Short mmCIF file of C-alpha atoms in Angstrom, two decimals:
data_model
loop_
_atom_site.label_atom_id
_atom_site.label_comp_id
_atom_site.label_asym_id
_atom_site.label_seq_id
_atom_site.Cartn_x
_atom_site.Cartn_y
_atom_site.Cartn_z
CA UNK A 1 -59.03 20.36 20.82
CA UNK A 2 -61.29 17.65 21.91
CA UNK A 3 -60.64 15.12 24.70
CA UNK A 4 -58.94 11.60 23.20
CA UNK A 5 -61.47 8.70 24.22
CA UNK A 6 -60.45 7.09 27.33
CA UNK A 7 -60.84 3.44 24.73
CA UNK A 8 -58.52 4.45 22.77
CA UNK A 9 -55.75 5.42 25.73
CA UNK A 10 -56.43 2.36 27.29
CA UNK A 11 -57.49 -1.63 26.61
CA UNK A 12 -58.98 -1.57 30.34
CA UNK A 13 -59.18 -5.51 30.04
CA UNK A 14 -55.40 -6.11 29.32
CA UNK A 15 -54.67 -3.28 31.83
CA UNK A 16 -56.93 -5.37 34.31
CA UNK A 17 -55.04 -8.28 33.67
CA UNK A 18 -51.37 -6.39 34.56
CA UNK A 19 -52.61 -4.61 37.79
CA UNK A 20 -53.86 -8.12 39.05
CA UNK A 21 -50.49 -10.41 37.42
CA UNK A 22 -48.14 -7.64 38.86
CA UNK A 23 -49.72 -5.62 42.06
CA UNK A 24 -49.74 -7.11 45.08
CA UNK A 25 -53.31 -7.50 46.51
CA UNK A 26 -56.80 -9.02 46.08
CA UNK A 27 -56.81 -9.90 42.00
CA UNK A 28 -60.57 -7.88 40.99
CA UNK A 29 -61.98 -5.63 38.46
CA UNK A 30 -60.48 -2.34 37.92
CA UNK A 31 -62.34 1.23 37.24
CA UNK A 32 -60.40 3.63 35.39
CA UNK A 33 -61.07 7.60 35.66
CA UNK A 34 -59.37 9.72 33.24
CA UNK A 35 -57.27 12.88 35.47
CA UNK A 36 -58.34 15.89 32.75
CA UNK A 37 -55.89 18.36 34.73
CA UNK A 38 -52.04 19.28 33.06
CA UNK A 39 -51.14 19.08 29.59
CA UNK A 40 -48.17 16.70 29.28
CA UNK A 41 -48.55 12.55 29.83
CA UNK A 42 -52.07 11.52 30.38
CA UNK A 43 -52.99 10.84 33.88
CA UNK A 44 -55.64 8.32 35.52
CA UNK A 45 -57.36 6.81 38.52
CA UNK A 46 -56.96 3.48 38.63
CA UNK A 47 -58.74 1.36 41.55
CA UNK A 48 -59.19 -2.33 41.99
CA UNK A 49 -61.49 -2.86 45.54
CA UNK A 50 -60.26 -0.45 48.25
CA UNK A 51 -57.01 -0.10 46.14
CA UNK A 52 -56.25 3.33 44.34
CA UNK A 53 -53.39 4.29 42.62
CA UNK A 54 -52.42 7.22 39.44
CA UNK A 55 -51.30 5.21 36.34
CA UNK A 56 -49.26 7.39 33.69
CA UNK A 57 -48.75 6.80 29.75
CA UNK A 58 -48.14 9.23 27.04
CA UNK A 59 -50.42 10.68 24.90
CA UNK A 60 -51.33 9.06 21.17
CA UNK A 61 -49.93 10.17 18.00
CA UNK A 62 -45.83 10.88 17.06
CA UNK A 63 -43.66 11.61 19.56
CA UNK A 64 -40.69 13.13 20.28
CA UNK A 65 -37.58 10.99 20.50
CA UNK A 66 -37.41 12.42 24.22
CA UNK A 67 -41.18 13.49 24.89
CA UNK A 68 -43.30 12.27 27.27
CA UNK A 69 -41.04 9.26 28.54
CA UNK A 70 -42.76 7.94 31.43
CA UNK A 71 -40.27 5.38 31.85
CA UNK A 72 -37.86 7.84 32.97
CA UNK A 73 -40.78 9.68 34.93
CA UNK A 74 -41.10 5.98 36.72
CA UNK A 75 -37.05 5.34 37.61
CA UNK A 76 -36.81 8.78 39.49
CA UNK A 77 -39.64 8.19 41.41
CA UNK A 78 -38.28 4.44 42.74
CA UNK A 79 -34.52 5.70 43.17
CA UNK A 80 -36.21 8.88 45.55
CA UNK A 81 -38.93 6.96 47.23
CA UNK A 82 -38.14 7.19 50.56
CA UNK A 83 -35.15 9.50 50.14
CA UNK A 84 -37.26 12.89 48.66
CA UNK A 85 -41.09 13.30 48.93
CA UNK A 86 -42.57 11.00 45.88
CA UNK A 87 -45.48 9.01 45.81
CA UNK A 88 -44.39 5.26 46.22
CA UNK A 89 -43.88 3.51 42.93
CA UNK A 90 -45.98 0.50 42.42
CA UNK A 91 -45.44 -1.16 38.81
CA UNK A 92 -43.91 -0.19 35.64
CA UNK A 93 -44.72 -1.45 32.08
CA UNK A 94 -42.18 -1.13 29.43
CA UNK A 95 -44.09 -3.05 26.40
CA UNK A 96 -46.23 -1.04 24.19
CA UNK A 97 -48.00 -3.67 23.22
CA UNK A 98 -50.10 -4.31 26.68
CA UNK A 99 -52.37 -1.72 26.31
CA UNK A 100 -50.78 0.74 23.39
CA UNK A 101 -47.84 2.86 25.26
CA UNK A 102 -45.21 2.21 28.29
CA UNK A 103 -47.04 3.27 31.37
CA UNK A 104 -46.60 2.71 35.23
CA UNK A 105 -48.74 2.89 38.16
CA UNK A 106 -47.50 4.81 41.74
CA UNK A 107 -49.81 5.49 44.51
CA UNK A 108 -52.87 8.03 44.91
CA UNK A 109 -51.90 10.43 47.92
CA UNK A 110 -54.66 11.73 49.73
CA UNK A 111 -54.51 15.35 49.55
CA UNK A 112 -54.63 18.75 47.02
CA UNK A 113 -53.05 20.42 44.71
CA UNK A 114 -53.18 24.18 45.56
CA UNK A 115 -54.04 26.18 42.45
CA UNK A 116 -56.88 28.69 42.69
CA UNK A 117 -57.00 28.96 46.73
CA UNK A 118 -55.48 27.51 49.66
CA UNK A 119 -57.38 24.78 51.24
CA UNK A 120 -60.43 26.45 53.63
CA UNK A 121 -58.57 24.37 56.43
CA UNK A 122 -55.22 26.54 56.46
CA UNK A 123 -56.40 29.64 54.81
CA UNK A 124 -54.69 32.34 56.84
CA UNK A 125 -51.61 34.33 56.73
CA UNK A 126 -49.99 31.23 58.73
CA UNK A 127 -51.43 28.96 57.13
CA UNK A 128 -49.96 29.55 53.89
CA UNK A 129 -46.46 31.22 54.86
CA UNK A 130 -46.10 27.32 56.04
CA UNK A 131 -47.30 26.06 53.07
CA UNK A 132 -44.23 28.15 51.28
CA UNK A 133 -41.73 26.87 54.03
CA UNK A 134 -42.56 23.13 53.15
CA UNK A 135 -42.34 24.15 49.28
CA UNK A 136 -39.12 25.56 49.48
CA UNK A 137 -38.00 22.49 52.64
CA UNK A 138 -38.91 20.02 49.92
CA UNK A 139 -36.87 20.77 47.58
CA UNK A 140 -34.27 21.00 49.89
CA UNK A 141 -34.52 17.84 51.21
CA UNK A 142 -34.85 16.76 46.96
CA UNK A 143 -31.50 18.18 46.37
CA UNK A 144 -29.69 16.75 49.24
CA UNK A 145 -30.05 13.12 48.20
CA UNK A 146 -27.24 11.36 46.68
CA UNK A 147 -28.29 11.08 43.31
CA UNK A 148 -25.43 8.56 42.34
CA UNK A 149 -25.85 6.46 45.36
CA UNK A 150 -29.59 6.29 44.37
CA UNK A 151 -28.70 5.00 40.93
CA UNK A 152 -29.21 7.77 38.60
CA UNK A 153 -26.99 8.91 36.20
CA UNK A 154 -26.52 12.19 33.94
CA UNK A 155 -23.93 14.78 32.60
CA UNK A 156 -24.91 17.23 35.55
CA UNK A 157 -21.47 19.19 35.10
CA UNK A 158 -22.50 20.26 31.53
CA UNK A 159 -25.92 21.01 32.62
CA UNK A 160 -26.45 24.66 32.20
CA UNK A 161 -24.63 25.75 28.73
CA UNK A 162 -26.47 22.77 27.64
CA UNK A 163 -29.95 24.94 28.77
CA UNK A 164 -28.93 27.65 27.77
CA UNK A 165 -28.38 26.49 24.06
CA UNK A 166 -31.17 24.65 24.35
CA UNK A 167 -33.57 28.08 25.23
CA UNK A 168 -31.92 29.63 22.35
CA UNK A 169 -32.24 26.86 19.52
CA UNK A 170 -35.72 26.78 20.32
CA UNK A 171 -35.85 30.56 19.91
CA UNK A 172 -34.00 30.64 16.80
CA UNK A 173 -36.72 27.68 15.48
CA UNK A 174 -39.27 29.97 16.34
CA UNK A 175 -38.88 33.30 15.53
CA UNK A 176 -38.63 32.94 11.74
CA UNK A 177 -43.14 31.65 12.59
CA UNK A 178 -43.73 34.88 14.82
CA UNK A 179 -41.57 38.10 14.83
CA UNK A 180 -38.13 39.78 16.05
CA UNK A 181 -38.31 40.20 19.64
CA UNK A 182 -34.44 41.97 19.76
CA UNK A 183 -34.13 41.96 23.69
CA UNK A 184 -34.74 37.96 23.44
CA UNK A 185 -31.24 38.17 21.71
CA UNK A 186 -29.49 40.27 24.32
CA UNK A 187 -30.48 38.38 27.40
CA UNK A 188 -29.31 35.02 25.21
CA UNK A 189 -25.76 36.97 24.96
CA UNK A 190 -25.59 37.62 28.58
CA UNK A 191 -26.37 34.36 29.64
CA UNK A 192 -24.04 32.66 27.73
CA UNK A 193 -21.19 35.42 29.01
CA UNK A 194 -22.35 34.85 32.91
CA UNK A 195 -22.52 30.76 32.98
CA UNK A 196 -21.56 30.20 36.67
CA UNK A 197 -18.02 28.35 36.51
CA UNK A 198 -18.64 26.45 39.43
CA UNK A 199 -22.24 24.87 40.23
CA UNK A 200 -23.59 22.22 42.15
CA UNK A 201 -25.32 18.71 40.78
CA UNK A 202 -27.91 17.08 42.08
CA UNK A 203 -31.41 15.65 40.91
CA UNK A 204 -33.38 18.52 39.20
CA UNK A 205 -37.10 18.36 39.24
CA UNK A 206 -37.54 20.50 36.17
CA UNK A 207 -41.02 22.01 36.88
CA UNK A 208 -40.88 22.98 40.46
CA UNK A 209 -43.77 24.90 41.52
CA UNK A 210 -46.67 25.44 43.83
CA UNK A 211 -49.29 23.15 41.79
CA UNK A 212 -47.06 20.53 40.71
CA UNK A 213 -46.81 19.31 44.52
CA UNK A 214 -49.78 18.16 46.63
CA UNK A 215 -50.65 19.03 50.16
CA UNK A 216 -52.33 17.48 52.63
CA UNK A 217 -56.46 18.21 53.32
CA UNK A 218 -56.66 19.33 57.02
CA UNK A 219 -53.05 20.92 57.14
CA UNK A 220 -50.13 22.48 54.95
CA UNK A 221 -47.36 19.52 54.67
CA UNK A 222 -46.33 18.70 51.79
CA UNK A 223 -46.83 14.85 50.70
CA UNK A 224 -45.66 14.65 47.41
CA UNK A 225 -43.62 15.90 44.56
CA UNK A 226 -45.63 15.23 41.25
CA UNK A 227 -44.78 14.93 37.44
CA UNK A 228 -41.26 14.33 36.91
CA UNK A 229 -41.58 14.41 33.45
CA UNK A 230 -38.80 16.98 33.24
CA UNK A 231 -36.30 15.52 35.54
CA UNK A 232 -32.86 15.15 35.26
CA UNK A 233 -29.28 15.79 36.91
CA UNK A 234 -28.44 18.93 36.76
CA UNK A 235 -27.76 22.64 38.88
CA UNK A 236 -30.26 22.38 41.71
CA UNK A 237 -31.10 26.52 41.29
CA UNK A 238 -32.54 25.81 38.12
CA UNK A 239 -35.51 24.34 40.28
CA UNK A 240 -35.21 27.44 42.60
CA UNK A 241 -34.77 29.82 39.53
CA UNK A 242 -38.05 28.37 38.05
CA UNK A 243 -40.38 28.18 41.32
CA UNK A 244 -39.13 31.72 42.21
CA UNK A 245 -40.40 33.12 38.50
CA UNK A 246 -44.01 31.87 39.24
CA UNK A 247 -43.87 33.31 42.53
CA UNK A 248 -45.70 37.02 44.07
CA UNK A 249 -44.95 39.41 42.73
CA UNK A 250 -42.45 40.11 40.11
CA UNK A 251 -42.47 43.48 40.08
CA UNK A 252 -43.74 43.91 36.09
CA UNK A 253 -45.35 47.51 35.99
CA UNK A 254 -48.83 47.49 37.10
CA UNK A 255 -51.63 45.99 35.11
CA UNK A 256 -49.15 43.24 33.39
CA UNK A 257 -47.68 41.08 36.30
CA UNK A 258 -50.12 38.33 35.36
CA UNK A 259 -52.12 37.20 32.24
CA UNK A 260 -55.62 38.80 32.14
CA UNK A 261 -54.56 41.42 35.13
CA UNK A 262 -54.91 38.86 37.68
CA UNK A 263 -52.96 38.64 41.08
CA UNK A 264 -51.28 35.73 41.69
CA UNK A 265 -52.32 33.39 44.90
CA UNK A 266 -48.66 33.89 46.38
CA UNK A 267 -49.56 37.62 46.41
CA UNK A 268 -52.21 37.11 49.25
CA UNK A 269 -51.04 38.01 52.91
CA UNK A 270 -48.63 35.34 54.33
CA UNK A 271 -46.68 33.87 51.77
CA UNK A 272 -43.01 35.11 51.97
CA UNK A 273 -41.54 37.58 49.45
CA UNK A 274 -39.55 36.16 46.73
CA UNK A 275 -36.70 37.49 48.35
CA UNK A 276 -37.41 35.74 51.81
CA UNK A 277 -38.18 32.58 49.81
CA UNK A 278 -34.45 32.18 48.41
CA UNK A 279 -32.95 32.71 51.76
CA UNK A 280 -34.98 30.14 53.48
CA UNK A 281 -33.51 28.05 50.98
CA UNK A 282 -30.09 29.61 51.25
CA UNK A 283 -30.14 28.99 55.06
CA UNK A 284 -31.63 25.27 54.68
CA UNK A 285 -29.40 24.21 51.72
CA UNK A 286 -26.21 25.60 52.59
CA UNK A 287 -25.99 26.90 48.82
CA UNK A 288 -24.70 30.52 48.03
CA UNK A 289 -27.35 32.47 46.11
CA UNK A 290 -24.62 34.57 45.08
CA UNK A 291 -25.44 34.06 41.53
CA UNK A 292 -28.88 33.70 41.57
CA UNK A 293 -29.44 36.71 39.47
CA UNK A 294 -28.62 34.34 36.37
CA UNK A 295 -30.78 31.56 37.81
CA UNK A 296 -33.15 34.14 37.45
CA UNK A 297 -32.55 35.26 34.33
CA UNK A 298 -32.91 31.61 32.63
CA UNK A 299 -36.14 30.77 34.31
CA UNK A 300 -37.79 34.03 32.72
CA UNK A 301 -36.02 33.64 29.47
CA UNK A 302 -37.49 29.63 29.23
CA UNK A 303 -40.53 30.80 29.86
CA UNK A 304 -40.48 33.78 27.17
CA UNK A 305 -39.44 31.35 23.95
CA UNK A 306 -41.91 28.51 25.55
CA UNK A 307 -45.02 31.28 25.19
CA UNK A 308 -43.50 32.55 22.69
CA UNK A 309 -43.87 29.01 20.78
CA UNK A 310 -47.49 29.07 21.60
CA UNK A 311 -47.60 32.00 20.26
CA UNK A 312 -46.26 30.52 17.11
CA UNK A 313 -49.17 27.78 17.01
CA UNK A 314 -51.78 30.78 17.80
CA UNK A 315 -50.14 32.56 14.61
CA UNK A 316 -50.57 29.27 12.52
CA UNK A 317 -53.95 28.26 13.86
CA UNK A 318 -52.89 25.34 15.35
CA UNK A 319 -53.62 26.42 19.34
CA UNK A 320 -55.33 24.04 21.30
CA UNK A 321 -56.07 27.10 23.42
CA UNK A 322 -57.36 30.50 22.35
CA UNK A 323 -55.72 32.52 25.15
CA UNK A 324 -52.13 32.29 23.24
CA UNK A 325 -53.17 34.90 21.72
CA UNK A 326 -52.56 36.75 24.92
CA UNK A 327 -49.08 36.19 24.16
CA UNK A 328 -48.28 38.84 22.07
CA UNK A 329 -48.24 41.81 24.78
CA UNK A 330 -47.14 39.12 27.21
CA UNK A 331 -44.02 37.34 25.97
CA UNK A 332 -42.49 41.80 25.81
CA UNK A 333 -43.46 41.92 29.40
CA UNK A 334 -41.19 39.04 30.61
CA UNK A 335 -38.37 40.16 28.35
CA UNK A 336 -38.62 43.69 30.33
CA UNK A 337 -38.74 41.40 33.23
CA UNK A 338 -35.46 40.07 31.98
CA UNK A 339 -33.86 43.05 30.91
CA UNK A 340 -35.10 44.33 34.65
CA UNK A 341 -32.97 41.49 36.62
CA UNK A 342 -30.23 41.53 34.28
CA UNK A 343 -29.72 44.90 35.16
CA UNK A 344 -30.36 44.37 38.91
CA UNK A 345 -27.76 41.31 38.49
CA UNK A 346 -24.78 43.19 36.97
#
């Protein structure tokens, strides 16, 4: 799928004008970089002088009625500035009509985002076990702020059945484009039969994981929590759920734990177990993780219909990447992972 001209994201001259009309600062010429990593809103560098910041706007063409809403992205960042580890907010557009979509600008921390290898500076066993401490202590620290106090607002009690059905709409949409997967069906029934009657709220990330947070060059703290495009109020073990199913290893049979037989980086010596993960945050949070087996569950099952909708596209020709074809073997190996904590949760 080829890259969308940075012209015609952008009218860099009315964008100029904004940045210098509503950012505090020495009014200049801007230079505008396009960010090519991640595959939801389009990010950029924006600097004006010795000024940098990451502006956000969502990408051309039709949109979902709840896509890609930056706006939203924007007011959880300025109700947890200071309160949670977000970059500072610095301005917020709301009129399309500036430079073609609502878009804001927040500040450009300093540091990495972990993905391939730890940085050379704190690559060793300690190293990165504390780079999984400040994960999990950051999210911590997200879901102890007073979310109502902060001015956000949300049906957090209804929160999970409302996943749930969610997960299994989308399956339902799908599977008529791609093929019966029968134990996608099961774990759907025992979800909806194991709904924890009593859960917390609090502000849910949405995508919680290892490269969705940057760390600092020289050492491993955590500065900031990045793309919020999935936030909302909800159970805060969703996040857990969700950072936990990217994490080590799963225990899959050998040869399928990861796409293309690869280890994952939390695999390598130092970074805690799974297991050792949730009670950090057990012992930090005060929460009981005696449910967590359903947590569990609904992160792998989310992740089976999403691939399993790229699957769909791959099916259709209508990938933007060839390597959803991978899918097919791969989507049965997380509903054996499923089927293998369901069983392990009963």
């Amino acid at each position: 799928m080829a890259e969308t001209p940075l012209g015609e994201l952008i009218d860099l001259r009315a964008l100029e004008r904004f940045v210098n009309e509503h950012v505090p600062g020495e009014p200049g010429p801007i230079s505008v970089e396009k960010h090519v990593a991640g595959f939801s809103n389009e990010t950029f560098y924006v600097t004006r002088g010795p000024e940098q910041w990451v502006m956000r706007r969502p990408p051309r063409g039709p949109l979902l009625p709840t896509a890609h809403d930056v706006i939203r992205e924007y007011r959880y960042i300025a109700a947890l500035y200071g309160k949670a580890r977000v970059p500072r907010p610095v301005a917020v557009c709301e009129d399309a009509s500036v430079i073609g979509a609502p878009f804001y600008l927040m500040e450009r921390l300093d540091g990495t985002v972990i993905r391939s290898e730890v940085p050379a500076a704190y690559d060793t066993p300690e190293g990165r076990r504390r780079v999984a401490e400040e994960l999990v202590d950051a999210l911590v620290e997200l879901h102890a702020v007073d979310w109502q106090a902060a001015g956000l607002t949300g049906k957090g009690e209804t929160y999970l059945p409302r996943q749930v059905e969610r997960w299994a709409k989308q399956w339902e949409l799908t599977r008529p484009r791609t093929r019966e997967l029968p134990g996608l069906d099961e774990a759907t029934d025992w979800l909806r039969a194991r709904i924890p009657a009593e859960a917390d709220v609090a502000v849910v990330h949405g995508d919680y994981k290892l490269d969705n947070v940057i760390f600092a060059h020289g050492e491993p703290r955590l500065l900031g929590i990045l793309d919020w495009e999935m936030a909302t109020i909800g159970d805060p073990l969703a996040d857990l759920g969700w950072l936990l199913s990217t994490w080590g290893d799963q225990g899959d049979p050998p040869g399928t734990r990861q796409l293309n037989n690869r280890s994952t980086l939390t695999e390598l010596e130092g970074f805690p177990t799974r297991e050792e993960m949730a009670a950090r945050y057990e012992a930090k949070s005060g929460r009981s993780m005696k449910h967590f087996g359903f947590y569990s569950v609904l992160a792998v099952y989310k992740m089976a219909v999403i691939l399993e909708g790229l699957y769909m596209h791959y099916l259709e020709k209508t990938a933007s990447n060839p390597g959803a074809a991978e899918f097919e073997w791969y989507v049965p190996v997380l509903i054996d992972r499923m089927h293998r904590l369901m069983g392990e949760s009963n």
